XYZ file of C-alpha atoms in Angstrom:
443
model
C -29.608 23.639 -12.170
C -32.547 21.788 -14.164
C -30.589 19.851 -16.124
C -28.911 18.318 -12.463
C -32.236 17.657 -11.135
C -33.009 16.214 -14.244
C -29.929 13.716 -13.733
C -30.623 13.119 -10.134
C -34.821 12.103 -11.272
C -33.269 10.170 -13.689
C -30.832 8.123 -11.472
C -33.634 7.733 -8.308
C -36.410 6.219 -11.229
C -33.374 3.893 -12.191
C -32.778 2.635 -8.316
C -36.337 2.159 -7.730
C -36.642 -0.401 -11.024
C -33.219 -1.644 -10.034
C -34.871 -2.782 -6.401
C -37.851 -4.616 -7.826
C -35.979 -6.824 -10.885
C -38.496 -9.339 -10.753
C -36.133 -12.474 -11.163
C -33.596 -10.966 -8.191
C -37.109 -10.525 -6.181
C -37.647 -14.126 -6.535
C -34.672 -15.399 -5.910
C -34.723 -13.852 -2.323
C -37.636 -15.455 -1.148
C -36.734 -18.911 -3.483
C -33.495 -21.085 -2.666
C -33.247 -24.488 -3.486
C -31.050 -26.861 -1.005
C -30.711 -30.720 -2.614
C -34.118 -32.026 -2.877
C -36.116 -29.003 -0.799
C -36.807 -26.089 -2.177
C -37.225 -23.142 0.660
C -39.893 -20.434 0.239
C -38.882 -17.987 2.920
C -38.290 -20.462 6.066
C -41.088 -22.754 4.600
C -39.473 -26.145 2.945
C -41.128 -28.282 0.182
C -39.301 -31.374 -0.198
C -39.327 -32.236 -3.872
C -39.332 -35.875 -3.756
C -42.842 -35.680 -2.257
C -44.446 -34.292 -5.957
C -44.925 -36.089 -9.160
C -44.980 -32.790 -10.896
C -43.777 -29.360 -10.334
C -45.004 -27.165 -12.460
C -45.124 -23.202 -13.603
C -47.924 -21.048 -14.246
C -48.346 -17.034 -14.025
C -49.251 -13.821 -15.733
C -48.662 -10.342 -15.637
C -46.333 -8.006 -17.454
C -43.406 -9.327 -15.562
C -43.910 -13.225 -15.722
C -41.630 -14.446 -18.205
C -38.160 -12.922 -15.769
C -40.482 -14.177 -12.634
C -40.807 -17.957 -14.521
C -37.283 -17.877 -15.297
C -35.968 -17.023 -12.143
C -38.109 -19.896 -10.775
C -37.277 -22.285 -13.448
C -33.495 -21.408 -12.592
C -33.939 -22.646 -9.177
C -35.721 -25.681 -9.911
C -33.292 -26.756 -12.727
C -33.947 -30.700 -13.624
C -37.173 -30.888 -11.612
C -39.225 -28.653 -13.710
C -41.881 -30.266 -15.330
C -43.472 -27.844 -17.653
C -45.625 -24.954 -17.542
C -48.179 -22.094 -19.165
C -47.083 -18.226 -19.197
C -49.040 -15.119 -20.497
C -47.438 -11.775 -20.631
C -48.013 -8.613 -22.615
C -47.200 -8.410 -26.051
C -43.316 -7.261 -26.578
C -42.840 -7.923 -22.829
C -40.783 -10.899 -23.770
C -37.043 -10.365 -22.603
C -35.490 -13.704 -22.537
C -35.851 -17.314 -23.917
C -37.482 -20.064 -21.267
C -37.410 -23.273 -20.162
C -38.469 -24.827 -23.294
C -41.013 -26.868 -21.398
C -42.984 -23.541 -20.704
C -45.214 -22.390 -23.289
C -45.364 -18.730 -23.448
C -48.789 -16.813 -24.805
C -48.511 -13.105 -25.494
C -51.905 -11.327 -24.914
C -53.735 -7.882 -24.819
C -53.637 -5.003 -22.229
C -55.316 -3.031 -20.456
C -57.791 -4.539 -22.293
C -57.944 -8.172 -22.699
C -57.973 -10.115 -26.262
C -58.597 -13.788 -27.611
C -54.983 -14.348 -26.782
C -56.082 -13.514 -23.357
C -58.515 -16.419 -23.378
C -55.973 -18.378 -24.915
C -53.500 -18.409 -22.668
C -55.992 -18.826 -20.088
C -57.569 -21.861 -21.276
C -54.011 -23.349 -21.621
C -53.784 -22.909 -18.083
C -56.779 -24.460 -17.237
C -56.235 -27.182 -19.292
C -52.214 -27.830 -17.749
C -53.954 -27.410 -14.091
C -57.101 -29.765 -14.675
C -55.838 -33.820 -13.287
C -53.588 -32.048 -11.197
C -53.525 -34.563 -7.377
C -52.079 -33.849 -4.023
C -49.036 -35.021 -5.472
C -48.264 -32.324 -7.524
C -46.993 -28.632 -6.335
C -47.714 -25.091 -8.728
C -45.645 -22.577 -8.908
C -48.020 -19.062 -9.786
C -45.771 -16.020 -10.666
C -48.036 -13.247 -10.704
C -47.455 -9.257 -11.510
C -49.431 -6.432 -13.232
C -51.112 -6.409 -15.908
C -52.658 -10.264 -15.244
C -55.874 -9.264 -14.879
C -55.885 -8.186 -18.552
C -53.511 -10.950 -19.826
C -55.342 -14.172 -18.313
C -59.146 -14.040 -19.013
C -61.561 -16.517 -18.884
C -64.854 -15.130 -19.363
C -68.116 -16.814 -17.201
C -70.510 -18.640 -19.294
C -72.565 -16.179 -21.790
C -70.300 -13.381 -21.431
C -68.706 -12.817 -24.975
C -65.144 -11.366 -25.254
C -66.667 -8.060 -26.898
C -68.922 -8.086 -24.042
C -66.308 -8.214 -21.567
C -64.178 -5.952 -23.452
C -67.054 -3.648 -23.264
C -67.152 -3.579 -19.706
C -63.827 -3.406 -19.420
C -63.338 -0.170 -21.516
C -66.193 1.633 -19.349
C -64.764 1.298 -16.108
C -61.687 2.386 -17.360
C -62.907 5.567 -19.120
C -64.938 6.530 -15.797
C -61.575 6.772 -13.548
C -62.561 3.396 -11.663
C -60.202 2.520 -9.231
C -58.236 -0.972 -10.360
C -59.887 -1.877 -6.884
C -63.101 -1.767 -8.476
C -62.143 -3.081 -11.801
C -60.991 -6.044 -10.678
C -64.342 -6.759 -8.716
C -66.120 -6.006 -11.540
C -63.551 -8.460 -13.171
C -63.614 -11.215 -11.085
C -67.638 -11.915 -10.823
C -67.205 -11.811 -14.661
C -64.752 -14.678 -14.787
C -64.094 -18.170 -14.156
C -60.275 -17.587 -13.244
C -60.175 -14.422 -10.945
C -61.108 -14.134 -7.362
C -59.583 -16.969 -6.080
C -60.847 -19.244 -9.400
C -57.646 -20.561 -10.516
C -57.007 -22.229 -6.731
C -60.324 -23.979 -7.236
C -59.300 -25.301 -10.500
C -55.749 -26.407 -9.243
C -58.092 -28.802 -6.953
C -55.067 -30.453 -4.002
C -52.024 -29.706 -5.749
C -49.853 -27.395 -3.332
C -49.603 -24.035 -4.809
C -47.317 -21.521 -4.006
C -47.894 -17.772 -5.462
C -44.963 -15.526 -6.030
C -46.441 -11.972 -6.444
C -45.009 -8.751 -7.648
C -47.446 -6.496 -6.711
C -48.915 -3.381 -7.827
C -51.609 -2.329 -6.066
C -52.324 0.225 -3.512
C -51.608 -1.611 0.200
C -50.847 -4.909 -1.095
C -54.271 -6.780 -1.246
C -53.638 -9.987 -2.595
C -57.372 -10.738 -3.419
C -57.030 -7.507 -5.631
C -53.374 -7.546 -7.527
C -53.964 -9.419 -10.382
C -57.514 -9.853 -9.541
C -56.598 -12.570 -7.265
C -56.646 -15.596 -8.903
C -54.822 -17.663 -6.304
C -56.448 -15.719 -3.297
C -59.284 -15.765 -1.166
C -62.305 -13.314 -2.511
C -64.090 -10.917 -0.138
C -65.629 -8.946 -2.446
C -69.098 -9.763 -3.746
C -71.583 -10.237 -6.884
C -73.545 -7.051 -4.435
C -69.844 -5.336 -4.232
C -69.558 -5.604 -8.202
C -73.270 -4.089 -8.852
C -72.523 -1.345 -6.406
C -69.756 -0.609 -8.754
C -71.462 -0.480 -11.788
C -74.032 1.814 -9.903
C -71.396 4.470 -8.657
C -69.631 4.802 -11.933
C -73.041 5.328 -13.531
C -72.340 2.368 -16.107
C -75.874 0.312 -15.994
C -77.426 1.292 -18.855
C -74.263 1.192 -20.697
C -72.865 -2.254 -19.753
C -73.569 -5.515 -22.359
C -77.062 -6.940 -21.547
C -74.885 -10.296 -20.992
C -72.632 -8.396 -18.085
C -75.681 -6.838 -16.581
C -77.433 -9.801 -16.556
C -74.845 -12.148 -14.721
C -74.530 -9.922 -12.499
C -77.833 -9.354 -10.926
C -78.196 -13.287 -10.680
C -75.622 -13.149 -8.486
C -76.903 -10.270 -6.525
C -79.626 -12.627 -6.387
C -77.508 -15.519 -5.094
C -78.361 -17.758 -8.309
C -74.609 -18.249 -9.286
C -72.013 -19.658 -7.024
C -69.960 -17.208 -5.415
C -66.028 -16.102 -5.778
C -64.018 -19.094 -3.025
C -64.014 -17.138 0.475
C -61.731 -16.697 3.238
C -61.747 -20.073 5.399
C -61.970 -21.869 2.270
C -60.409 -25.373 3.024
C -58.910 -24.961 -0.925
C -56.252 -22.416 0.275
C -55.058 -24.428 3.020
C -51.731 -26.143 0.786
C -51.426 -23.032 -0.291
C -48.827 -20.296 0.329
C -48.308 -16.807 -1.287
C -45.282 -14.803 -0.684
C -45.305 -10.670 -2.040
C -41.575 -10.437 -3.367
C -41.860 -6.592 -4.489
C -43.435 -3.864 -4.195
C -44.268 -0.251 -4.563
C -42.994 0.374 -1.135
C -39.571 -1.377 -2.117
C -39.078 0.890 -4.665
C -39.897 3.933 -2.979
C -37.315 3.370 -0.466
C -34.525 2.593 -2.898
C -34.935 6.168 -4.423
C -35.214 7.395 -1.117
C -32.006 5.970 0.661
C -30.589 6.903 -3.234
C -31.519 10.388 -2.770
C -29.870 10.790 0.808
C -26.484 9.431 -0.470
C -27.133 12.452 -2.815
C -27.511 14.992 0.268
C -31.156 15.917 -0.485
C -33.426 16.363 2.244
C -35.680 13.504 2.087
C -39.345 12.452 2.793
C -41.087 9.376 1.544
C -44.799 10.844 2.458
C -46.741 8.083 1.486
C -47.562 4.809 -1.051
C -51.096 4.814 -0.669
C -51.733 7.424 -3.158
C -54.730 7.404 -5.418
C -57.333 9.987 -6.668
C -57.629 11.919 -10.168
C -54.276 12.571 -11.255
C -55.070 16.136 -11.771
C -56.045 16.334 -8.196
C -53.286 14.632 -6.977
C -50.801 17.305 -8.924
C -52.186 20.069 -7.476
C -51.393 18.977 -3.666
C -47.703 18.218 -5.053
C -47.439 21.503 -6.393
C -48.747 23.386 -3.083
C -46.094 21.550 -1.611
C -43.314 22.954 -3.931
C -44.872 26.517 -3.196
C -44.329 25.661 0.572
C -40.592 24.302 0.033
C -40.069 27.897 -1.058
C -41.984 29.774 1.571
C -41.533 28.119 4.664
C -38.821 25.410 3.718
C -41.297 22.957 5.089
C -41.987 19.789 5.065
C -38.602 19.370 4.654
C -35.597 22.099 3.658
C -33.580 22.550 0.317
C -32.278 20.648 -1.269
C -35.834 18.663 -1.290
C -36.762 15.299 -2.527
C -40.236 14.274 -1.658
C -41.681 10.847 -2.892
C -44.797 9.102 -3.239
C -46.111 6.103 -4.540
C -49.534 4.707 -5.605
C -51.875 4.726 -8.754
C -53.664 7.860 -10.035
C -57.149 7.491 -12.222
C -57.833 9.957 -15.146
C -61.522 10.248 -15.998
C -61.161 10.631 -19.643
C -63.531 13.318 -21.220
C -61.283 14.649 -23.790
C -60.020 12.591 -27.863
C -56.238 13.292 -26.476
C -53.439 10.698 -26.154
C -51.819 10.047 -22.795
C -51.978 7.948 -19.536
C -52.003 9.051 -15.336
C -48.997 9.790 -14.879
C -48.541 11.942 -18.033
C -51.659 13.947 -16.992
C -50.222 14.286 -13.325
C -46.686 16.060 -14.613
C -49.122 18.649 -16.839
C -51.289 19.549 -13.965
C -48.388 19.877 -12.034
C -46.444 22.112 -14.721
C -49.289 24.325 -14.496
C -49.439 24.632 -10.881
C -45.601 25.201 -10.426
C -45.376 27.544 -13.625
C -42.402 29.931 -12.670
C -40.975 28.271 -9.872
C -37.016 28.442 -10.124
C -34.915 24.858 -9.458
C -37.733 22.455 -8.831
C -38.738 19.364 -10.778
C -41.784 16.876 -10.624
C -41.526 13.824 -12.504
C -44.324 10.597 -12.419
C -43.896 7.178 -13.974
C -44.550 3.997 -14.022
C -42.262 1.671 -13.188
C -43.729 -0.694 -16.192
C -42.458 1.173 -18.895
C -46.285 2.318 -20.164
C -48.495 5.306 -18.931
C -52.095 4.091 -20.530
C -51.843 3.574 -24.328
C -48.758 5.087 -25.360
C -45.049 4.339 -25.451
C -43.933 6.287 -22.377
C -43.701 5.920 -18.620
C -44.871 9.127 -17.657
C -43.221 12.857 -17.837
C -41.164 15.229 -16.373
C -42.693 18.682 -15.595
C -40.121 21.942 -14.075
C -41.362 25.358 -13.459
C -39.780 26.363 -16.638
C -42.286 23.788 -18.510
C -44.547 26.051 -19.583
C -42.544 29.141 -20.308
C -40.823 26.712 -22.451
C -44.240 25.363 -24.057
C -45.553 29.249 -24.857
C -42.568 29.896 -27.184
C -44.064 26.512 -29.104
C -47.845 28.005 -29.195
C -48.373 25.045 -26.857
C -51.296 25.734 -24.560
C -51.108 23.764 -21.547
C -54.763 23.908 -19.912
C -56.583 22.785 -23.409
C -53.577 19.702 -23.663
C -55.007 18.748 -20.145
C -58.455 19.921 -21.190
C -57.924 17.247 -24.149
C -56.304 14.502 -21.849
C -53.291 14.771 -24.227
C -50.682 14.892 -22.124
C -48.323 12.703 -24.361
C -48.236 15.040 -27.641
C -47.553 17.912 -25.029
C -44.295 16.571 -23.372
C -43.763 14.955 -26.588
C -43.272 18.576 -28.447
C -41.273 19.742 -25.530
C -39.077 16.214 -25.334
C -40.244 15.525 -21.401
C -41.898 12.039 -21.863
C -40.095 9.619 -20.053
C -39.195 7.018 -22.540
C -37.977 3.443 -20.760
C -39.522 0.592 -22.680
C -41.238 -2.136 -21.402
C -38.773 -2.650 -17.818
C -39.941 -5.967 -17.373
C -40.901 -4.963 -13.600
C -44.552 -3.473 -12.540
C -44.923 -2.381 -8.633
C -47.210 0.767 -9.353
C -46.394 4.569 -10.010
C -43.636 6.833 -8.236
C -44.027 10.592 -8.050
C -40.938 12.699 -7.211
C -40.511 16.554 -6.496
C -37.059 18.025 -6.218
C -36.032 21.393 -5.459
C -32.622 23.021 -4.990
């Protein structure tokens, strides 16, 4: 019975990355008809631009860039890309240059690649329309650190938030009062050339001034916003005197703030969200009906300690069994969304590997049921996995191995767990990044 639940997690994970291929995502908002290219009902008549160019970043810009270079065949005029290192899957136009860079935390190559796109976007006129693929991961990848900030600085920064259990919500404003590309930066820099965003997204609700730190999008949030972050994570007297410094000058209003909403900059600008988390989610639902499981997509706003998160996904396995509620056996309950792990431990793993051990431990001994969380990426924090799969047999199975399951999560080392007890979920990089999905079956 595990080993079919086992198939059936396997082929809902592969239906929800099927469903958000980046370059089929673009090309169903992106149609070209002669000399007008259509974004959704909204036409661009080519002969009206000097220049059409690409720009973009994120884990899965280089199949976002070639979908859009497909579609604009002979009117292409060149571009700047920066993806993840071994996240390339395919040759481009060779008119686009193509930087590899560092994640989660950025590198020079980061800078790089961003400077390169400053410098392709800088004499750009009214005459000239951008095309900005954006997807996870670009917040890392395309860095352009504010005057006085130091890459080791803003690596610094970077590595604190994370090891708190920040939210990427407050990351990225952190981030983008850091930098002279986030926050809606990189629209300022493209001056009046039209631009149009194409955005995979993988953030919690959507928020375009958050995924990817919004480059190409209005800023609401605040140098105030970015201090009160630093305060509730308890970083201040931890940050680089160059971070903390910045930063209260612009609590202080003595820096120029992130482009706001209303900002006449935007208004040639359109951004279209071609997949998401939510997209996903549904393919692996309407998947699991075809496959006569009872089925409930609660929710892809999920987000909390991953540890936290398991436990209410295994209370709901103990209620399948006692009450057959929410739904009835054969079960299939999904979420979606983007746990935090406050790191306190030396151990090796990443959210979603963390989530599938505190779940083992709360479903310990329950017959026919499965968890399994991922992300749809390919990578789960540092490691080479996209998350684990946990049954109720897990830890029966991880006693006979003198594996102890509470010091593993104790330790944060999720990975060498499930690795002993061959339940990491092992994709590769997918080329696609729309978030984390969570399923539970039981039979």
């Amino acid at each position: 019975m595990i080993d079919h639940l086992r198939a059936v997690a396997q082929q809902l994970q592969q239906a929800a990355l099927e469903a958000v291929e980046p370059a089929e995502a673009v090309y169903r908002v992106l149609t070209r008809v002669g000399n007008s290219i259509l974004v959704n009902d909204q036409a661009y008549d080519l002969a009206n631009f000097d220049r059409v160019l690409i720009i973009g970043a994120g884990k899965a810009s280089i199949p976002m860039a070639d979908a859009v270079a497909e579609v604009l065949r002979d009117r292409l005029t060149g571009g700047v890309v920066i993806t993840k290192y071994q996240h390339i899957d395919r040759s481009l136009h060779p008119s686009i240059r193509v930087h590899e860079a560092g994640h989660p935390v950025p590198d020079q190559n980061s800078i790089n690649g961003a400077r390169d796109i400053q410098d392709r976007l800088r004499d750009l006129t009214g005459r000239d329309l951008v095309f900005c693929v954006l997807s996870g991961g670009a917040s890392a990848l395309m860095t352009l650190p504010a005057e006085g900030i130091s890459l080791e600085d803003l690596q610094t920064a970077t590595k604190l938030l994370l090891h708190a259990g920040a939210s990427i919500d407050q990351v990225n404003v952190v981030r983008k009062h850091l930098d002279l590309i986030k926050g809606g930066s990189l629209a300022r820099i493209a001056g009046e050339a039209a631009m149009i965003s194409l955005v995979l997204s993988d953030v919690v609700g959507d928020d375009l001034s958050v995924i990817a730190s919004g480059p190409t999008a209005p800023d609401r949030s605040t140098f105030a916003d970015a201090w009160r972050v630093i305060e509730r994570n308890d970083l201040i007297d931890r940050l680089p005197q160059s971070v903390r410094v910045r930063l209260k000058l612009g609590t202080a209003d003595r820096l120029a703030e992130t482009p706001k909403p209303g900002d006449p900059l935007f208004d040639n600008d359109q951004t279209i969200i071609v997949a998401s988390n939510r997209l996903a989610a549904e393919a692996a639902e309407a998947l699991a009906k075809k496959l006569d499981f009872n089925t409930l997509l609660v929710s892809t706003f999920v987000q909390g300690e991953a540890r936290e998160v398991a436990k209410v996904i295994g209370a709901i396995a103990k209620e399948i069994f006692a009450s057959e509620r929410p739904v009835k056996r054969p079960a299939c309950i999904i979420w979606g969304g983007e746990t935090t792990v406050t790191v306190t431990g030396q151990g090796q793993g990443g959210r979603n590997q963390e989530l599938a051990l505190a779940a083992a431990i709360e479903i310990d001994g329950l017959p026919n049921v499965l968890i399994e969380s991922f992300g749809t990426d390919g990578t789960d924090g540092p490691t080479d996995a996209a998350g684990a799969m946990a049954t109720g047999e897990t830890l029966a199975r991880a006693r006979e191995m003198n594996l102890d399951a509470q010091s593993y999560l104790t330790n944060n080392d999720a990975y060498h767990f499930f690795e002993a007890l061959n339940d990491l979920i092992i994709t590769g990089p997918t080329g696609t990044n729309v978030n984390d999905l969570m399923f539970l079956l039981v039979e």
